[in-house]
């Protein structure tokens, strides 16, 4: 299987594509719930919840007892979280602090991986979202520094982290002291190839 890697690093001072990796669960709305609270609970975007529930005419008006279909990513999350765990192990070997997992950033990274499949490309510049930094900010995430690693073809979290660590540019991102948070997104193509995106940020502007 062909395998590819690309690293992207920059320090800054300053309609989502269809996802193919969701499974569904049903949630019964409780008193005090809002779409935002439910999205935070399941670590999924409000836009994904809305798209799954066309019966909700006004997302700002939901009522106890209503049932919502929630797209969840439990299976793929376990792979993404393992990449984060292995990344932090590599950092600890160099005496560096662990990067904080940021689920919103992982959501963004997941969309990037899926976009590479949908649009048949392998690059940091997306025809849908633009640069990694344009994309991150379009997802409502502010940052003072950011970086991105991408890979394609590696079958497991260990395999992709090993590949990145064996590449100077990718290793530089993983071991950088410029970042404090990480997100990882994985998507699987119809031919069985995994696409991986690793995003790093330091919050702020």
PDB file of C-alpha atoms in Angstrom:
ATOM      1  CA  UNK A   1       0.000   0.000   0.000  1.00  0.00           C
ATOM      2  CA  UNK A   2       1.342   3.415  -0.929  1.00  0.00           C
ATOM      3  CA  UNK A   3       2.182   5.594   2.043  1.00  0.00           C
ATOM      4  CA  UNK A   4       2.718   9.342   2.047  1.00  0.00           C
ATOM      5  CA  UNK A   5       3.658  12.033   4.524  1.00  0.00           C
ATOM      6  CA  UNK A   6       3.650  15.820   4.413  1.00  0.00           C
ATOM      7  CA  UNK A   7       4.469  18.279   7.209  1.00  0.00           C
ATOM      8  CA  UNK A   8       3.454  21.923   7.382  1.00  0.00           C
ATOM      9  CA  UNK A   9       4.679  24.486   9.934  1.00  0.00           C
ATOM     10  CA  UNK A  10       3.909  28.165  10.382  1.00  0.00           C
ATOM     11  CA  UNK A  11       3.887  30.487  13.399  1.00  0.00           C
ATOM     12  CA  UNK A  12       1.175  33.119  13.234  1.00  0.00           C
ATOM     13  CA  UNK A  13       0.646  36.360  15.049  1.00  0.00           C
ATOM     14  CA  UNK A  14      -2.676  36.985  14.484  1.00  0.00           C
ATOM     15  CA  UNK A  15     -20.825  24.062   4.113  1.00  0.00           C
ATOM     16  CA  UNK A  16     -18.701  21.360   5.856  1.00  0.00           C
ATOM     17  CA  UNK A  17     -18.159  18.402   3.479  1.00  0.00           C
ATOM     18  CA  UNK A  18     -20.104  15.213   4.035  1.00  0.00           C
ATOM     19  CA  UNK A  19     -18.467  12.931   6.571  1.00  0.00           C
ATOM     20  CA  UNK A  20     -18.335   9.184   5.978  1.00  0.00           C
ATOM     21  CA  UNK A  21     -17.185   8.069   9.446  1.00  0.00           C
ATOM     22  CA  UNK A  22     -20.172   8.738  11.696  1.00  0.00           C
ATOM     23  CA  UNK A  23     -22.362   6.195  13.449  1.00  0.00           C
ATOM     24  CA  UNK A  24     -25.637   7.306  15.035  1.00  0.00           C
ATOM     25  CA  UNK A  25     -26.999   7.280  18.555  1.00  0.00           C
ATOM     26  CA  UNK A  26     -30.305   8.590  19.919  1.00  0.00           C
ATOM     27  CA  UNK A  27     -30.447  11.234  22.632  1.00  0.00           C
ATOM     28  CA  UNK A  28     -33.558  12.305  24.542  1.00  0.00           C
ATOM     29  CA  UNK A  29     -33.497  16.007  25.332  1.00  0.00           C
ATOM     30  CA  UNK A  30     -33.600  16.915  29.025  1.00  0.00           C
ATOM     31  CA  UNK A  31     -34.575  20.093  30.809  1.00  0.00           C
ATOM     32  CA  UNK A  32     -31.834  22.716  30.440  1.00  0.00           C
ATOM     33  CA  UNK A  33     -30.333  21.185  27.308  1.00  0.00           C
ATOM     34  CA  UNK A  34     -29.234  23.320  24.383  1.00  0.00           C
ATOM     35  CA  UNK A  35     -27.749  22.266  21.058  1.00  0.00           C
ATOM     36  CA  UNK A  36     -24.416  23.629  22.264  1.00  0.00           C
ATOM     37  CA  UNK A  37     -24.508  21.554  25.470  1.00  0.00           C
ATOM     38  CA  UNK A  38     -25.430  18.419  23.552  1.00  0.00           C
ATOM     39  CA  UNK A  39     -22.657  19.060  21.020  1.00  0.00           C
ATOM     40  CA  UNK A  40     -20.158  19.463  23.862  1.00  0.00           C
ATOM     41  CA  UNK A  41     -21.398  16.289  25.541  1.00  0.00           C
ATOM     42  CA  UNK A  42     -20.898  14.177  22.429  1.00  0.00           C
ATOM     43  CA  UNK A  43     -17.923  16.177  21.109  1.00  0.00           C
ATOM     44  CA  UNK A  44     -19.557  16.687  17.748  1.00  0.00           C
ATOM     45  CA  UNK A  45     -20.359  19.829  15.792  1.00  0.00           C
ATOM     46  CA  UNK A  46     -23.737  21.522  16.084  1.00  0.00           C
ATOM     47  CA  UNK A  47     -23.944  21.552  12.280  1.00  0.00           C
ATOM     48  CA  UNK A  48     -23.704  17.738  12.207  1.00  0.00           C
ATOM     49  CA  UNK A  49     -26.520  17.412  14.772  1.00  0.00           C
ATOM     50  CA  UNK A  50     -28.713  19.818  12.821  1.00  0.00           C
ATOM     51  CA  UNK A  51     -28.108  17.990   9.533  1.00  0.00           C
ATOM     52  CA  UNK A  52     -29.143  14.705  11.156  1.00  0.00           C
ATOM     53  CA  UNK A  53     -32.372  16.165  12.554  1.00  0.00           C
ATOM     54  CA  UNK A  54     -34.362  17.925   9.827  1.00  0.00           C
ATOM     55  CA  UNK A  55     -37.471  17.629  12.033  1.00  0.00           C
ATOM     56  CA  UNK A  56     -35.991  20.367  14.260  1.00  0.00           C
ATOM     57  CA  UNK A  57     -37.095  23.536  12.517  1.00  0.00           C
ATOM     58  CA  UNK A  58     -35.461  25.931  14.981  1.00  0.00           C
ATOM     59  CA  UNK A  59     -32.287  24.609  16.655  1.00  0.00           C
ATOM     60  CA  UNK A  60     -32.615  27.330  19.298  1.00  0.00           C
ATOM     61  CA  UNK A  61     -35.940  25.872  20.424  1.00  0.00           C
ATOM     62  CA  UNK A  62     -35.683  22.268  21.599  1.00  0.00           C
ATOM     63  CA  UNK A  63     -37.850  20.667  24.261  1.00  0.00           C
ATOM     64  CA  UNK A  64     -37.509  17.949  26.931  1.00  0.00           C
ATOM     65  CA  UNK A  65     -38.648  14.606  25.614  1.00  0.00           C
ATOM     66  CA  UNK A  66     -37.672  15.295  22.007  1.00  0.00           C
ATOM     67  CA  UNK A  67     -35.366  12.699  20.503  1.00  0.00           C
ATOM     68  CA  UNK A  68     -32.313  13.684  18.488  1.00  0.00           C
ATOM     69  CA  UNK A  69     -30.137  11.549  16.255  1.00  0.00           C
ATOM     70  CA  UNK A  70     -26.540  12.241  17.250  1.00  0.00           C
ATOM     71  CA  UNK A  71     -23.724  11.358  14.852  1.00  0.00           C
ATOM     72  CA  UNK A  72     -20.916   9.904  16.943  1.00  0.00           C
ATOM     73  CA  UNK A  73     -17.382   8.846  16.069  1.00  0.00           C
ATOM     74  CA  UNK A  74     -16.571   6.392  18.857  1.00  0.00           C
ATOM     75  CA  UNK A  75     -14.687   3.855  16.732  1.00  0.00           C
ATOM     76  CA  UNK A  76     -12.547   6.384  14.922  1.00  0.00           C
ATOM     77  CA  UNK A  77     -12.029   8.409  18.121  1.00  0.00           C
ATOM     78  CA  UNK A  78     -10.178   5.517  19.708  1.00  0.00           C
ATOM     79  CA  UNK A  79      -7.648   5.532  16.865  1.00  0.00           C
ATOM     80  CA  UNK A  80      -7.287   9.300  16.990  1.00  0.00           C
ATOM     81  CA  UNK A  81      -6.827   9.310  20.753  1.00  0.00           C
ATOM     82  CA  UNK A  82      -4.167   6.635  20.470  1.00  0.00           C
ATOM     83  CA  UNK A  83      -2.242   8.846  18.044  1.00  0.00           C
ATOM     84  CA  UNK A  84      -2.426  11.644  20.614  1.00  0.00           C
ATOM     85  CA  UNK A  85      -1.244   9.293  23.379  1.00  0.00           C
ATOM     86  CA  UNK A  86       1.686   8.033  21.301  1.00  0.00           C
ATOM     87  CA  UNK A  87       2.588  11.580  20.280  1.00  0.00           C
ATOM     88  CA  UNK A  88       2.783  12.630  23.918  1.00  0.00           C
ATOM     89  CA  UNK A  89       4.954   9.615  24.703  1.00  0.00           C
ATOM     90  CA  UNK A  90       7.406  10.813  22.055  1.00  0.00           C
ATOM     91  CA  UNK A  91       7.380  14.277  23.609  1.00  0.00           C
ATOM     92  CA  UNK A  92       7.955  12.871  27.093  1.00  0.00           C
ATOM     93  CA  UNK A  93      11.068  11.054  25.841  1.00  0.00           C
ATOM     94  CA  UNK A  94      12.541  14.486  25.103  1.00  0.00           C
ATOM     95  CA  UNK A  95      11.422  15.987  28.401  1.00  0.00           C
ATOM     96  CA  UNK A  96       8.615  17.970  26.778  1.00  0.00           C
ATOM     97  CA  UNK A  97       5.181  18.537  28.269  1.00  0.00           C
ATOM     98  CA  UNK A  98       2.148  16.703  26.970  1.00  0.00           C
ATOM     99  CA  UNK A  99      -0.062  18.405  24.416  1.00  0.00           C
ATOM    100  CA  UNK A 100      -3.658  18.885  25.530  1.00  0.00           C
ATOM    101  CA  UNK A 101      -6.217  17.050  23.399  1.00  0.00           C
ATOM    102  CA  UNK A 102      -8.633  19.520  21.807  1.00  0.00           C
ATOM    103  CA  UNK A 103     -11.741  17.790  20.447  1.00  0.00           C
ATOM    104  CA  UNK A 104     -12.752  20.758  18.304  1.00  0.00           C
ATOM    105  CA  UNK A 105      -9.321  20.626  16.664  1.00  0.00           C
ATOM    106  CA  UNK A 106      -9.707  16.861  16.174  1.00  0.00           C
ATOM    107  CA  UNK A 107     -13.057  17.520  14.510  1.00  0.00           C
ATOM    108  CA  UNK A 108     -11.355  19.974  12.170  1.00  0.00           C
ATOM    109  CA  UNK A 109      -8.559  17.472  11.447  1.00  0.00           C
ATOM    110  CA  UNK A 110     -11.142  14.754  10.759  1.00  0.00           C
ATOM    111  CA  UNK A 111     -12.829  16.956   8.188  1.00  0.00           C
ATOM    112  CA  UNK A 112      -9.450  17.587   6.550  1.00  0.00           C
ATOM    113  CA  UNK A 113      -8.762  13.858   6.272  1.00  0.00           C
ATOM    114  CA  UNK A 114     -12.212  13.261   4.805  1.00  0.00           C
ATOM    115  CA  UNK A 115     -11.807  16.205   2.438  1.00  0.00           C
ATOM    116  CA  UNK A 116      -8.612  14.675   1.031  1.00  0.00           C
ATOM    117  CA  UNK A 117     -10.611  11.533   0.281  1.00  0.00           C
ATOM    118  CA  UNK A 118     -13.609  13.379  -1.123  1.00  0.00           C
ATOM    119  CA  UNK A 119     -11.563  15.669  -3.380  1.00  0.00           C
ATOM    120  CA  UNK A 120      -8.844  13.130  -4.244  1.00  0.00           C
ATOM    121  CA  UNK A 121      -5.790  15.115  -3.157  1.00  0.00           C
ATOM    122  CA  UNK A 122      -2.986  14.845  -0.634  1.00  0.00           C
ATOM    123  CA  UNK A 123      -1.727  18.275   0.373  1.00  0.00           C
ATOM    124  CA  UNK A 124      -1.907  20.885   3.094  1.00  0.00           C
ATOM    125  CA  UNK A 125      -3.754  23.305   0.825  1.00  0.00           C
ATOM    126  CA  UNK A 126      -7.374  22.203   0.575  1.00  0.00           C
ATOM    127  CA  UNK A 127      -9.547  23.109  -2.426  1.00  0.00           C
ATOM    128  CA  UNK A 128     -12.434  23.300   0.043  1.00  0.00           C
ATOM    129  CA  UNK A 129     -10.967  25.057   3.092  1.00  0.00           C
ATOM    130  CA  UNK A 130      -7.738  26.708   1.930  1.00  0.00           C
ATOM    131  CA  UNK A 131      -4.624  26.572   4.105  1.00  0.00           C
ATOM    132  CA  UNK A 132      -4.584  24.617   7.377  1.00  0.00           C
ATOM    133  CA  UNK A 133      -4.733  27.900   9.250  1.00  0.00           C
ATOM    134  CA  UNK A 134      -7.648  29.230   7.237  1.00  0.00           C
ATOM    135  CA  UNK A 135      -9.412  25.948   7.927  1.00  0.00           C
ATOM    136  CA  UNK A 136      -8.696  25.927  11.663  1.00  0.00           C
ATOM    137  CA  UNK A 137      -9.953  29.483  12.055  1.00  0.00           C
ATOM    138  CA  UNK A 138     -13.041  28.756   9.931  1.00  0.00           C
ATOM    139  CA  UNK A 139     -13.913  26.132  12.562  1.00  0.00           C
ATOM    140  CA  UNK A 140     -13.920  28.881  15.189  1.00  0.00           C
ATOM    141  CA  UNK A 141     -10.556  27.999  16.724  1.00  0.00           C
ATOM    142  CA  UNK A 142      -8.176  30.899  17.354  1.00  0.00           C
ATOM    143  CA  UNK A 143      -4.440  30.378  17.509  1.00  0.00           C
ATOM    144  CA  UNK A 144      -1.138  32.168  17.894  1.00  0.00           C
ATOM    145  CA  UNK A 145       0.855  29.289  16.392  1.00  0.00           C
ATOM    146  CA  UNK A 146      -0.084  26.240  14.392  1.00  0.00           C
ATOM    147  CA  UNK A 147       1.236  23.277  12.463  1.00  0.00           C
ATOM    148  CA  UNK A 148      -0.067  20.289  10.544  1.00  0.00           C
ATOM    149  CA  UNK A 149       1.144  16.793   9.699  1.00  0.00           C
ATOM    150  CA  UNK A 150      -0.693  14.617   7.193  1.00  0.00           C
ATOM    151  CA  UNK A 151      -0.181  11.011   6.178  1.00  0.00           C
ATOM    152  CA  UNK A 152      -1.867   8.417   4.012  1.00  0.00           C
ATOM    153  CA  UNK A 153      -1.696   4.621   3.926  1.00  0.00           C
ATOM    154  CA  UNK A 154      -0.531   3.838   7.463  1.00  0.00           C
ATOM    155  CA  UNK A 155      -2.835   1.216   8.969  1.00  0.00           C
ATOM    156  CA  UNK A 156      -2.482   1.855  12.704  1.00  0.00           C
ATOM    157  CA  UNK A 157      -1.818   4.745  15.111  1.00  0.00           C
ATOM    158  CA  UNK A 158       1.594   3.288  15.954  1.00  0.00           C
ATOM    159  CA  UNK A 159       2.511   3.009  12.290  1.00  0.00           C
ATOM    160  CA  UNK A 160       1.616   6.598  11.490  1.00  0.00           C
ATOM    161  CA  UNK A 161       3.355   8.057  14.559  1.00  0.00           C
ATOM    162  CA  UNK A 162       6.468   6.005  13.781  1.00  0.00           C
ATOM    163  CA  UNK A 163       6.412   7.265  10.192  1.00  0.00           C
ATOM    164  CA  UNK A 164       6.084  10.868  11.334  1.00  0.00           C
ATOM    165  CA  UNK A 165       8.880  10.473  13.882  1.00  0.00           C
ATOM    166  CA  UNK A 166      11.158   9.087  11.167  1.00  0.00           C
ATOM    167  CA  UNK A 167      10.628  12.215   9.061  1.00  0.00           C
ATOM    168  CA  UNK A 168      12.483  15.387  10.184  1.00  0.00           C
ATOM    169  CA  UNK A 169       9.708  17.827   9.289  1.00  0.00           C
ATOM    170  CA  UNK A 170       6.988  15.840  10.986  1.00  0.00           C
ATOM    171  CA  UNK A 171       9.134  15.121  14.015  1.00  0.00           C
ATOM    172  CA  UNK A 172       9.821  18.831  14.326  1.00  0.00           C
ATOM    173  CA  UNK A 173       6.107  19.528  14.609  1.00  0.00           C
ATOM    174  CA  UNK A 174       5.569  16.721  17.134  1.00  0.00           C
ATOM    175  CA  UNK A 175       8.453  17.894  19.332  1.00  0.00           C
ATOM    176  CA  UNK A 176       7.882  21.631  18.938  1.00  0.00           C
ATOM    177  CA  UNK A 177       7.652  23.787  22.051  1.00  0.00           C
ATOM    178  CA  UNK A 178       5.520  26.277  20.109  1.00  0.00           C
ATOM    179  CA  UNK A 179       2.341  24.239  20.599  1.00  0.00           C
ATOM    180  CA  UNK A 180       0.228  23.357  23.618  1.00  0.00           C
ATOM    181  CA  UNK A 181      -2.785  21.591  22.060  1.00  0.00           C
ATOM    182  CA  UNK A 182      -3.314  18.826  19.529  1.00  0.00           C
ATOM    183  CA  UNK A 183      -6.105  17.404  17.409  1.00  0.00           C
ATOM    184  CA  UNK A 184      -6.004  14.258  15.295  1.00  0.00           C
ATOM    185  CA  UNK A 185      -8.436  13.271  12.571  1.00  0.00           C
ATOM    186  CA  UNK A 186      -8.640   9.971  10.716  1.00  0.00           C
ATOM    187  CA  UNK A 187     -10.810   8.896   7.788  1.00  0.00           C
ATOM    188  CA  UNK A 188     -10.959   5.717   5.721  1.00  0.00           C
ATOM    189  CA  UNK A 189     -11.394   5.741   1.964  1.00  0.00           C
ATOM    190  CA  UNK A 190     -13.555   3.323  -0.004  1.00  0.00           C
ATOM    191  CA  UNK A 191     -10.458   1.334  -0.974  1.00  0.00           C
ATOM    192  CA  UNK A 192      -9.467   0.898   2.672  1.00  0.00           C
ATOM    193  CA  UNK A 193      -6.693   3.483   2.885  1.00  0.00           C
ATOM    194  CA  UNK A 194      -6.501   5.572   6.048  1.00  0.00           C
ATOM    195  CA  UNK A 195      -5.871   9.301   5.817  1.00  0.00           C
ATOM    196  CA  UNK A 196      -4.424  10.981   8.901  1.00  0.00           C
ATOM    197  CA  UNK A 197      -4.279  14.634   9.896  1.00  0.00           C
ATOM    198  CA  UNK A 198      -2.484  15.921  12.975  1.00  0.00           C
ATOM    199  CA  UNK A 199      -3.055  19.574  13.879  1.00  0.00           C
ATOM    200  CA  UNK A 200      -1.151  21.541  16.497  1.00  0.00           C
ATOM    201  CA  UNK A 201      -1.932  24.950  17.972  1.00  0.00           C
ATOM    202  CA  UNK A 202      -1.066  27.392  20.678  1.00  0.00           C
ATOM    203  CA  UNK A 203      -4.347  29.192  21.416  1.00  0.00           C
ATOM    204  CA  UNK A 204      -4.724  32.928  21.052  1.00  0.00           C
ATOM    205  CA  UNK A 205      -3.851  35.483  18.420  1.00  0.00           C
TER     206      UNK A 205
END
